[in-house]
Coordinates of C-alpha atoms and ligand atoms in Angstrom, one line a residue:
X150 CA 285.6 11.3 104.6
X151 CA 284.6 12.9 107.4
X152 CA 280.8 13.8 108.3
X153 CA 278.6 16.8 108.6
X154 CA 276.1 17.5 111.8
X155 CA 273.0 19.4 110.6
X156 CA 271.3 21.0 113.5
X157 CA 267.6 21.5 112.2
X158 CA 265.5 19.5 109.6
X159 CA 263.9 22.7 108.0
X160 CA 264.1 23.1 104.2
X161 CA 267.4 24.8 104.7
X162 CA 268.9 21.9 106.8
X163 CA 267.1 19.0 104.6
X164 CA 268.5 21.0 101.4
X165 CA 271.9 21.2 102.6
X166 CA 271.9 17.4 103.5
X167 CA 270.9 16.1 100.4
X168 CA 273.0 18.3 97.9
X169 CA 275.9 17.3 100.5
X170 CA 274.8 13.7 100.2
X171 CA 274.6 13.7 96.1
X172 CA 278.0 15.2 96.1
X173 CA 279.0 12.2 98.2
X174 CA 279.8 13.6 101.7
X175 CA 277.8 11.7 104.6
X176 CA 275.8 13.8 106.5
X177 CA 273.1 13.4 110.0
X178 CA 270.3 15.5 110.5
X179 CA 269.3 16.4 113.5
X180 CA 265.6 17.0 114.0
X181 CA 263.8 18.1 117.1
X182 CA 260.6 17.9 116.9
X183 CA 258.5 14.6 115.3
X184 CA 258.7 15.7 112.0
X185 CA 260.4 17.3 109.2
X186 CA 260.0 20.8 107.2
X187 CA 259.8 23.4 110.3
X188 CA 258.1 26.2 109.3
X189 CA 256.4 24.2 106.3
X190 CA 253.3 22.5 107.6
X191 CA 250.4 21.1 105.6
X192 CA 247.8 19.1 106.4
X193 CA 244.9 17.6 104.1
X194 CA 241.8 17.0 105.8
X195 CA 238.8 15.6 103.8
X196 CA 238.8 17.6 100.5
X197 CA 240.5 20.6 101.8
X198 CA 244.2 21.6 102.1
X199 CA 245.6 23.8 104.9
X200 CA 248.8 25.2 104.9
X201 CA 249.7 27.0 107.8
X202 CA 253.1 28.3 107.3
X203 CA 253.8 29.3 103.8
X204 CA 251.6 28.7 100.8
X205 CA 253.7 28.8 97.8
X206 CA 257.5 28.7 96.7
X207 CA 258.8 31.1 94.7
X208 CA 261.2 30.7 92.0
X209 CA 263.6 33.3 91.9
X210 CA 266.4 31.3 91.0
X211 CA 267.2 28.5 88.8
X212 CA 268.9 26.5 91.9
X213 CA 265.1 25.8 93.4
X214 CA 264.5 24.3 89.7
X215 CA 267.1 22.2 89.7
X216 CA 266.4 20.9 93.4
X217 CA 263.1 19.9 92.4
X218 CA 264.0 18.6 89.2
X219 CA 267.1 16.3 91.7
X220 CA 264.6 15.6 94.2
X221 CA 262.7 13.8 91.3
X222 CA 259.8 16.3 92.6
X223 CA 259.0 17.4 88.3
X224 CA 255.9 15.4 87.9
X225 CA 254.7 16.7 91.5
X226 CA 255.1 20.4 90.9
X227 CA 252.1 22.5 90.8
X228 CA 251.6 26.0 89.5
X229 CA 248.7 28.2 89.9
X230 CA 245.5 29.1 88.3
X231 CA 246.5 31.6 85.7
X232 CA 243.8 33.8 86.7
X233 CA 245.1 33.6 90.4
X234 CA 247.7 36.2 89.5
X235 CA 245.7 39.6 90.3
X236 CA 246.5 40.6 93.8
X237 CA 244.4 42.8 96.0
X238 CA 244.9 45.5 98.3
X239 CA 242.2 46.7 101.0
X240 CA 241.2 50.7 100.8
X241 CA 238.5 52.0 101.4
X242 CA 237.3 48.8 103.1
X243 CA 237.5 46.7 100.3
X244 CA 239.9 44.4 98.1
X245 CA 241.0 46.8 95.1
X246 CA 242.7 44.6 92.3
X247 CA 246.5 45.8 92.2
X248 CA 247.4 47.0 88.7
X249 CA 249.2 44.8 86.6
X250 CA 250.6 47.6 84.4
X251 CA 251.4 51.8 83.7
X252 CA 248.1 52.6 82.2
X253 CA 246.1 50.4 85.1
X254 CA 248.6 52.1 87.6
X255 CA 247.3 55.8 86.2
X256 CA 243.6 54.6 86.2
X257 CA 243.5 52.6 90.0
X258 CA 241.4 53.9 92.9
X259 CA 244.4 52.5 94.7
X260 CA 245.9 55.7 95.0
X261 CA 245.1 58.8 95.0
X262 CA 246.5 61.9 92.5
X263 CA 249.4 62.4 94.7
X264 CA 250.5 59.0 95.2
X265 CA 250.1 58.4 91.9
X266 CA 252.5 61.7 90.7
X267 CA 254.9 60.3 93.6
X268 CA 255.9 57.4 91.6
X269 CA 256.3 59.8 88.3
X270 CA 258.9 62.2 90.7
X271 CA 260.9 59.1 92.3
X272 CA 263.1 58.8 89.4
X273 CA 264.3 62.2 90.2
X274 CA 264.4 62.2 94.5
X275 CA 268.0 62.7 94.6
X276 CA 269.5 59.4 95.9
X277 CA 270.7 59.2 99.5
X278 CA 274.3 56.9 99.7
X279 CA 275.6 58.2 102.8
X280 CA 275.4 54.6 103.9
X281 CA 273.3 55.3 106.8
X282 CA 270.1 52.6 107.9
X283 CA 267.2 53.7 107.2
X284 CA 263.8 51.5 108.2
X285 CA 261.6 50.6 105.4
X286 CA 259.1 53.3 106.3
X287 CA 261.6 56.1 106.0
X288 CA 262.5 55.4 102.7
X289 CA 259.7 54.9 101.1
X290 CA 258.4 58.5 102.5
X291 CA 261.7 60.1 101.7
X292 CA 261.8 58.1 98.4
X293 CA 257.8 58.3 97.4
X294 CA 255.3 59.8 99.9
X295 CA 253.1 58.6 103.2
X296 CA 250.4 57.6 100.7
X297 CA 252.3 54.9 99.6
X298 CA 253.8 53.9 103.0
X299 CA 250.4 53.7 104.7
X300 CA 248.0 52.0 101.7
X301 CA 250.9 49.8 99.9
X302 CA 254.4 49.3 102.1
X303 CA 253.1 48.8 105.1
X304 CA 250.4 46.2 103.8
X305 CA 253.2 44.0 101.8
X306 CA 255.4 44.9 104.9
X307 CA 253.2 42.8 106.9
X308 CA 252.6 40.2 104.0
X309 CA 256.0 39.3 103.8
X310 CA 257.5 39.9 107.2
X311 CA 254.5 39.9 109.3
X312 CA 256.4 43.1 110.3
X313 CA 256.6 46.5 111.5
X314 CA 257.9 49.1 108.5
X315 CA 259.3 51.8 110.9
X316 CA 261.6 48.8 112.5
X317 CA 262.4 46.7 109.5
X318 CA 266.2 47.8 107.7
X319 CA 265.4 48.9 104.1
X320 CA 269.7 47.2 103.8
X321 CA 268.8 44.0 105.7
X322 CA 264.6 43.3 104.9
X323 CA 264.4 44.8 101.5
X324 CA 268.6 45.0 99.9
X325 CA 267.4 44.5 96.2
X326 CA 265.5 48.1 96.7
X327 CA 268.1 49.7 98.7
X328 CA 270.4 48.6 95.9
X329 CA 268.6 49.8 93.4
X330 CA 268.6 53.7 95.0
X331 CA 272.5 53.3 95.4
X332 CA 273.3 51.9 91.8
X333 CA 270.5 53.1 89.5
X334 CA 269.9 56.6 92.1
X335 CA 266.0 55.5 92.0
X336 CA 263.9 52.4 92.4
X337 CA 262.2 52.9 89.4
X338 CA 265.1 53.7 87.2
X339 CA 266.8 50.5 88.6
X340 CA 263.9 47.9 87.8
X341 CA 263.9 48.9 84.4
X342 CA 267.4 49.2 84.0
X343 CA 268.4 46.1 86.5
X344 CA 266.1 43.7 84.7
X345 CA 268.6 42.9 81.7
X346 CA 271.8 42.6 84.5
X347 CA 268.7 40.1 86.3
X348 CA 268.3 37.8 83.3
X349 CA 271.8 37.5 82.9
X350 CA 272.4 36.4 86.3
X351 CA 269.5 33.6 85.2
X352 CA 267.6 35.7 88.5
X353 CA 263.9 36.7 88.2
X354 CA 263.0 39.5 90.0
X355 CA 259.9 38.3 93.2
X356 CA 257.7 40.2 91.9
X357 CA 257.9 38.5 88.5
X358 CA 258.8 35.4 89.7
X359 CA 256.7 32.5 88.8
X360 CA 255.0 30.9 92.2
X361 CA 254.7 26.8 92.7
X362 CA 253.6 24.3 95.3
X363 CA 253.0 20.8 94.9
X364 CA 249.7 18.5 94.5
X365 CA 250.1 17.7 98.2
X366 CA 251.4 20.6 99.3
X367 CA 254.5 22.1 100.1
X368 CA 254.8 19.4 102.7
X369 CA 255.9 17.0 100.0
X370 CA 259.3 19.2 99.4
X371 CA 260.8 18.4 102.9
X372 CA 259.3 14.9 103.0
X373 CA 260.9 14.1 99.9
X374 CA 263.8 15.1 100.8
X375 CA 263.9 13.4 103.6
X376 CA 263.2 10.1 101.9
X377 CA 266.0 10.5 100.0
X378 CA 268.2 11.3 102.9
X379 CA 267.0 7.9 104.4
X380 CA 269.1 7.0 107.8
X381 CA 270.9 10.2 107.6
X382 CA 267.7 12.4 109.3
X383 CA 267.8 11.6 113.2
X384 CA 264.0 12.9 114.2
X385 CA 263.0 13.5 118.3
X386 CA 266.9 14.6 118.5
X387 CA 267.9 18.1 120.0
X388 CA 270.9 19.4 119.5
X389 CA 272.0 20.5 123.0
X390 CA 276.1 20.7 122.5
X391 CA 279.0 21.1 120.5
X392 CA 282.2 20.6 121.8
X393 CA 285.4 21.2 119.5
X394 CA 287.9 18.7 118.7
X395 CA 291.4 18.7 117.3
X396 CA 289.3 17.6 114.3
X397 CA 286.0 18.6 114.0
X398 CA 282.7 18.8 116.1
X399 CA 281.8 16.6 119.1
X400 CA 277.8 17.0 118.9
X401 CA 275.5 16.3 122.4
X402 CA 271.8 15.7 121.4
X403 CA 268.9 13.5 123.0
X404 CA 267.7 10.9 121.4
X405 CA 264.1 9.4 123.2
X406 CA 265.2 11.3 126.2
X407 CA 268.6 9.5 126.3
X408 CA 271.7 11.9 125.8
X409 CA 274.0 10.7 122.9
X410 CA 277.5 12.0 121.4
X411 CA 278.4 12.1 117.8
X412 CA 281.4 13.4 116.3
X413 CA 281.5 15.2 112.9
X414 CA 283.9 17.3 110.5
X415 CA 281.6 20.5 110.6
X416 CA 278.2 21.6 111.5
X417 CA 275.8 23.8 110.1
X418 CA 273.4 25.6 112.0
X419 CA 269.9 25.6 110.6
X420 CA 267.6 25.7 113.2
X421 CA 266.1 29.4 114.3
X422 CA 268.3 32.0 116.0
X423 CA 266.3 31.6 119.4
X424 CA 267.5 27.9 119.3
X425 CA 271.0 28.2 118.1
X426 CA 271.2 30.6 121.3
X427 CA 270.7 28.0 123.9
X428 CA 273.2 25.3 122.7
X429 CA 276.0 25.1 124.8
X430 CA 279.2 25.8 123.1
X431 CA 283.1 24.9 124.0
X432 CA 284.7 25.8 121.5
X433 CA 288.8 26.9 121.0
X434 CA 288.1 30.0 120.9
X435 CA 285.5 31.4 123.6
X436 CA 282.3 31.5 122.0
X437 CA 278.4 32.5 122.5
X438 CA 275.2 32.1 120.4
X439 CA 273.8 34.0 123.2
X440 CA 273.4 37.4 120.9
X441 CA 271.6 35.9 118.6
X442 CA 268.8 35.1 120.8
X443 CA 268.1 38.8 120.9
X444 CA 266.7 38.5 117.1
X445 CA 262.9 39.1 117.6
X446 CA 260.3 36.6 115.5
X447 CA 257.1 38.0 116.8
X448 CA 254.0 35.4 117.0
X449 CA 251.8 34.6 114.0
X450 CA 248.1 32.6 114.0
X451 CA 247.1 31.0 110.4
X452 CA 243.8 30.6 110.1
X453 CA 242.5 28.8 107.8
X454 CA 238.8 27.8 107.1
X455 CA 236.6 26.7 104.4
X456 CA 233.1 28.3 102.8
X457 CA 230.2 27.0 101.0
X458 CA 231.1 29.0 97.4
X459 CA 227.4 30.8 97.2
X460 CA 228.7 32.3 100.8
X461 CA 231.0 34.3 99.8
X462 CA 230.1 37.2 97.5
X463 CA 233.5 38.3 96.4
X464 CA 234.7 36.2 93.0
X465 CA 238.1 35.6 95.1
X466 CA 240.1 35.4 91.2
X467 CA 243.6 36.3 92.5
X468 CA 246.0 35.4 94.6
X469 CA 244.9 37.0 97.8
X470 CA 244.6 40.7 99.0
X471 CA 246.7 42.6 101.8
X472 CA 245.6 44.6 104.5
X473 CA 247.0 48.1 105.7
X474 CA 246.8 49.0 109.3
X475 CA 245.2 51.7 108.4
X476 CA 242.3 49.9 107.1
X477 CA 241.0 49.1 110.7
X478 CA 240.7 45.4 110.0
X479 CA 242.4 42.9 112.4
X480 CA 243.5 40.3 110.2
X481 CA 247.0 41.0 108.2
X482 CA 245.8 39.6 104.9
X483 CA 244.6 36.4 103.1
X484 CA 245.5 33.9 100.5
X485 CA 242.9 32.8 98.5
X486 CA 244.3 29.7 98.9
X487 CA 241.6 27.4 96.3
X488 CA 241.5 30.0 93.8
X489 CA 245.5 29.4 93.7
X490 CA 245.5 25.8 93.4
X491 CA 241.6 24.4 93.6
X492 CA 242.8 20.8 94.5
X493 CA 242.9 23.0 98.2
X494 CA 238.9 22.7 98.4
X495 CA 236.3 20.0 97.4
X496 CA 234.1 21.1 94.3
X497 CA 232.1 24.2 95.4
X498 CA 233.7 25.0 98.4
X499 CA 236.5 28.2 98.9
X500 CA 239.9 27.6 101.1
X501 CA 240.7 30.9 102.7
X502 CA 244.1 31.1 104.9
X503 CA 244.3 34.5 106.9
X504 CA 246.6 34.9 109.2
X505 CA 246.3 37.1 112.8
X506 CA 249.4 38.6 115.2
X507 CA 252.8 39.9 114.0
X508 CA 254.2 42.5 114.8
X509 CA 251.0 44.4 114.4
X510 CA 248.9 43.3 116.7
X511 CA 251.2 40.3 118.5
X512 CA 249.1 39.8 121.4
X513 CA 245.9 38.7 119.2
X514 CA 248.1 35.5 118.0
X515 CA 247.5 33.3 121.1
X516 CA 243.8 33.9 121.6
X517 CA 241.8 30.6 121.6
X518 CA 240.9 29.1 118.3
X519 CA 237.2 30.3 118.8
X520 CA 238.5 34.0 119.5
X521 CA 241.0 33.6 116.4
X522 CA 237.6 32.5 114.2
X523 CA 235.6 35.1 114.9
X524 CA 238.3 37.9 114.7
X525 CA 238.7 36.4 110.7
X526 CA 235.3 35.8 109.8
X527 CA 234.1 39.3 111.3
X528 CA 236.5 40.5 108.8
X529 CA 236.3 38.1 106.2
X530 CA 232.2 39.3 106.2
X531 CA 233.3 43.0 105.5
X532 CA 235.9 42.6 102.9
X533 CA 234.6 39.3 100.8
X534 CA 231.2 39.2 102.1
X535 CA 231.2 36.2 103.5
X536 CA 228.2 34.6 105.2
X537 CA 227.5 31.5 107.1
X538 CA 229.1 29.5 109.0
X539 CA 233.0 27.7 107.8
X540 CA 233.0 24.3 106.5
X541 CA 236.2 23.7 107.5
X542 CA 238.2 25.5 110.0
X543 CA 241.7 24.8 111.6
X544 CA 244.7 27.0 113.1
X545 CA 248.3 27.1 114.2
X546 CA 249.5 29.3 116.3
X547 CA 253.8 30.0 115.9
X548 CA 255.2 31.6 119.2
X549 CA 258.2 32.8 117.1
X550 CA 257.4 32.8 113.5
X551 CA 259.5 34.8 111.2
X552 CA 262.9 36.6 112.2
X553 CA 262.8 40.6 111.7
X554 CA 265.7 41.8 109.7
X555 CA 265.4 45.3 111.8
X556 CA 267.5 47.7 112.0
X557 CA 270.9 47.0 113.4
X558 CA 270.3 43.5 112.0
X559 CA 273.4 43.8 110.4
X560 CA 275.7 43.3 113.4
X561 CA 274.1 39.4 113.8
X562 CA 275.0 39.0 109.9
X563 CA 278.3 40.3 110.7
X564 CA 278.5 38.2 113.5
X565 CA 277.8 35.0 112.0
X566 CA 280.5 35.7 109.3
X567 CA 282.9 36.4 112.4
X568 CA 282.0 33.3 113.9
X569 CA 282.5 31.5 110.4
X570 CA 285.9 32.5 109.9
X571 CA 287.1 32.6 113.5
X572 CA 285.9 28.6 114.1
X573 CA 286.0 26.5 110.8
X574 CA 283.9 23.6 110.8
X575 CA 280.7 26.0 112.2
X576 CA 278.2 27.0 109.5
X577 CA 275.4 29.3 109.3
X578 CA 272.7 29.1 106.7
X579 CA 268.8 29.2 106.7
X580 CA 265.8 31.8 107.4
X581 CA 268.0 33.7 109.7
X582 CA 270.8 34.8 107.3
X583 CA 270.0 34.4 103.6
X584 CA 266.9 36.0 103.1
X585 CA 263.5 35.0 105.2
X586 CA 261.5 33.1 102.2
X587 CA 261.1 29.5 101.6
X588 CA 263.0 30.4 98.0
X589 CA 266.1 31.9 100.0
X590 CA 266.1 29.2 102.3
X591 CA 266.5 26.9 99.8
X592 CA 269.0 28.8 98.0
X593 CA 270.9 29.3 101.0
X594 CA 271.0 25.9 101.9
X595 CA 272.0 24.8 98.3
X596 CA 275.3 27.5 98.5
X597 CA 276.3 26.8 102.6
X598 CA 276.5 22.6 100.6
X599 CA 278.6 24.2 98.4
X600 CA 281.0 25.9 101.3
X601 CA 281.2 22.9 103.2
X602 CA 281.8 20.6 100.8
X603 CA 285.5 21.8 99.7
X604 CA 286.0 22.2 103.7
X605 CA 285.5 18.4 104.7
X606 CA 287.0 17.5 101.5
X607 CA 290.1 19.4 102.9
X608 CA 290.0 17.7 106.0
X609 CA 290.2 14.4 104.9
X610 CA 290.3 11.8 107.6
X611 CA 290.0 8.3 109.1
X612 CA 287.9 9.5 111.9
X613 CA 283.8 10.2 112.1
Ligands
FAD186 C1 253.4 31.5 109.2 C2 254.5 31.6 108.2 C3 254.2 31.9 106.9 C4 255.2 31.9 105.9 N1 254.8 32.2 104.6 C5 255.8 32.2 103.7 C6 255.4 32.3 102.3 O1 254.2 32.5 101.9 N2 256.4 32.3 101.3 C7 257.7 32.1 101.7 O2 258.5 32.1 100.8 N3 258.1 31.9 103.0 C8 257.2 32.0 104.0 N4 257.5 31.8 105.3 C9 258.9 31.6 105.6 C10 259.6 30.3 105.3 O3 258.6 29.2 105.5 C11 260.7 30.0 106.3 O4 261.6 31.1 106.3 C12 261.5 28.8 105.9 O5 260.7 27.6 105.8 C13 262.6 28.6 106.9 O6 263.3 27.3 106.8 P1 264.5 27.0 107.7 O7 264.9 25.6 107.4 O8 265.6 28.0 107.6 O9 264.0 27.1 109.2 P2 262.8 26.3 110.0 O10 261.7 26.0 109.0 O11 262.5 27.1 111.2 O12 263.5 24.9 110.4 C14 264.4 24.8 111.5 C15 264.3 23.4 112.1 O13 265.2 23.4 113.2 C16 264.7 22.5 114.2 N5 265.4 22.7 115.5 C17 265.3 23.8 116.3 N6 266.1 23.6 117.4 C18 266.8 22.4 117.1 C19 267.8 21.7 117.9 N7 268.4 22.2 119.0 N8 268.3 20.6 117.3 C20 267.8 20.1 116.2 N9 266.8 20.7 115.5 C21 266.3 21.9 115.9 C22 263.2 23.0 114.3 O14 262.4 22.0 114.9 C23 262.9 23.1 112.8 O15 262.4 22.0 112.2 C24 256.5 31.7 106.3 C25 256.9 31.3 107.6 C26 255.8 31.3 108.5 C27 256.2 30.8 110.0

């Protein structure tokens, strides 16, 4: 059987590989860098536990169950605190618990009488399906009101995306709630009405859906997987070309400095857009990655930093709280990171991971780590009343951290399906295409195992 080039050991690429392995096709991944996991980076240091890319997985779908369960990854799993669930959001200057339910939504100083008889008028806001793009911050003041846009949107906008709302496709960043307008004619209407058609489809919604990490952190996911993957995962190995053959994929990477050839049946590109642009294609058919390096991932700094527990006055029971723009603060928002799991901070000590940059404010990102402290703790002090100096502290600074699905964003997806169909053997899958959370990554990387596999089984052969 013939073999399958995986260009980037990220969960998506690591996932791929070892559902392709399990259903018996042989597979190499190709690694750049040192190590495995990408944009999933944990490090333990004395009692605390940072994670500087993301903090928890969430399970939206029963496919990330099962992977864990296969990777043999039960006994590791770790869920949160139950009281970690409350989530804040910062107005007037301070962390306001989000309301968990209808009567705590009428009651909250979150919003304000209008923004609150906003959500009671969505249901009837006559539903646009004209088909046109619209960003994120034009439907939600077309669909509810500026309130809503500048104290809640824009705050989980940056959360999730690290994003701007007035760039960011409602159709590409957020399909479930543009969906939800063009079946259901409302967003409201369609969460109550959607969630039986959800459960059906064994799919939990991600605002319901329950959260997990591991006792190590997420690191253990993509170093497990690797494990199992063995001599398949090539680390220190760029991809730099692929050449196609009457019968699959001649593959050009580096290996300690030394270019090396491999041939394969297919390849699947998993590594970011801005990577896949500069690998030098000869393919059949002319074709460029080029486009794709157009696809802006603005820069992101985690912070992350410890405190003595009598130094900060703020309980820190939830999750974490997010942070409009219009708030003034310079920090996007903060995972209460040892209130989630507390094996993140030794006994009587807080983990706090904040992160700085985006598309917000992109040029505070790369300031030095001793500019990147004192932005969060001057913030930190206002909104959690924290004092004293961190016990801990550590950053990571990501040039190009997460991809923005903005508008037009569509013509790369569109592309990539082009691409698919025009070369077989060439695979898309990951962060770029399917959704930019560690859940969709895996989920994408579980279905693009599930495309290739029938494709190399069709293409038998003696060769590779
Ligand atoms: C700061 C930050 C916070 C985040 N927070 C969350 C969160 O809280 N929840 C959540 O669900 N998601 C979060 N995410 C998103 C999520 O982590 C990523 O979308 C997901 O991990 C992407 O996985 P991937 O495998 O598709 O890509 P990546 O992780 O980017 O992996 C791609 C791999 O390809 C390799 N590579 C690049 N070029 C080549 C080449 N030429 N040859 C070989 N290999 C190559 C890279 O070295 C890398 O290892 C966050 C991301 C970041 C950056």
């Amino acid at each position: 059987m013939k073999s399958v080039a995986i260009i980037g050991g990220g969960i998506t690429g690591l996932t791929a590989g070892f559902c392709l392995q399990r259903s018996g096709v042989p597979v190499t991944v190709y690694e750049a860098s040192e190590r495995v996991g990408g944009a999933i980076r944990t490090v333990r240091d004395g009692g605390y536990l940072a994670e500087f890319g993301p903090n928890t997985i969430l399970e939206t779908s029963p496919k990330i169950t099962a992977l864990v369960r296969d990777a043999g990854l039960e006994s590791r799993r770790l869920d949160p605190e139950p009281a970690a669930s409350a989530r804040f959001v910062v107005r007037y200057r301070r962390p306001i618990e989000m309301p968990g339910s209808p009567l705590g939504f009428f009651t909250t100083p979150l919003f304000t009488l209008s923004g609150k008889l906003a959500v009671l008028r969505e249901p009837f806001v006559r539903a646009r399906r004209d088909g046109v793009e619209e960003s994120i911050a034009d439907f939600v003041r077309r669909r509810l009101n500026r309130e809503f846009l500048d104290h809640a949107i824009d705050a989980l906008v940056a959360g999730i995306y690290a994003g701007d709302p007035e760039k960011l496709s409602v159709q590409q960043a957020f399909p479930k709630l543009a969906a939800l307008e063009e079946k259901y004619g409302s967003m409201i209407k369609g969460q109550i009405f959607g969630a039986k058609e959800r459960k059906q489809r064994g799919e939990v919604a991600k605002d319901r859906a329950p959260k997990f990490s591991f006792d190590e952190g997420l690191q253990v996911l993509p170093d497990t997987l690797r494990e199992r993957l063995g001599e398949s995962v090539r680390l220190n190995a760029p991809v730099t070309k692929l050449t196609q053959t009457p019968d699959g994929w001649s593959v050009e990477f580096r290996q300690n400095g030394r270019p090396q050839q491999a041939h394969h049946g297919a390849v699947l590109l998993a590594a970011p857009t801005f990577k896949l642009a500069e690998l030098e294609i000869a393919a059949q058919r002319p074709l460029s990655l080029a486009e794709f390096g157009q696809i802006r991932y603005p820069p992101v700094a985690s912070v992350v930093l410890g405190f003595r527990r009598e130094d900060v006055a703020h309980p820190c029971a939830g999750f974490g709280m997010l942070i409009p723009k219009i708030e003034g603060f310079k920090i996007l928002g903060t995972i209460f990171s040892s209130s989630l799991f507390p094996n993140r901070a030794p006994a009587g000590h807080l983990t706090l991971t904040s992160y700085v940059g985006g598309e917000r404010y992109p040029e505070l990102a790369s300031k030095s780590p001793e500019e990147l402290y004192d932005i969060t703790c001057a913030d930190l002090r206002v909104l959690l009343g924290v004092k004293g100096a961190p016990t801990f502290r550590h950053h990571y600074f990501w040039p190009r951290a997460i991809p923005q699905y903005n508008l037009g964003y569509g013509r790369y997806r569109a592309l990539m399906t082009d691409i698919e169909t025009r070369t077989p053997g060439l695979f898309f899958a990951g962060h770029y295409r399917d959704g930019i959370s560690l859940g969709d990554s895996i989920v994408s990387g579980i279905n693009v195992a599930d495309r290739i596999e029938p494709f190399i089984a069709s293409n038998v052969s003696s060769r590779a």
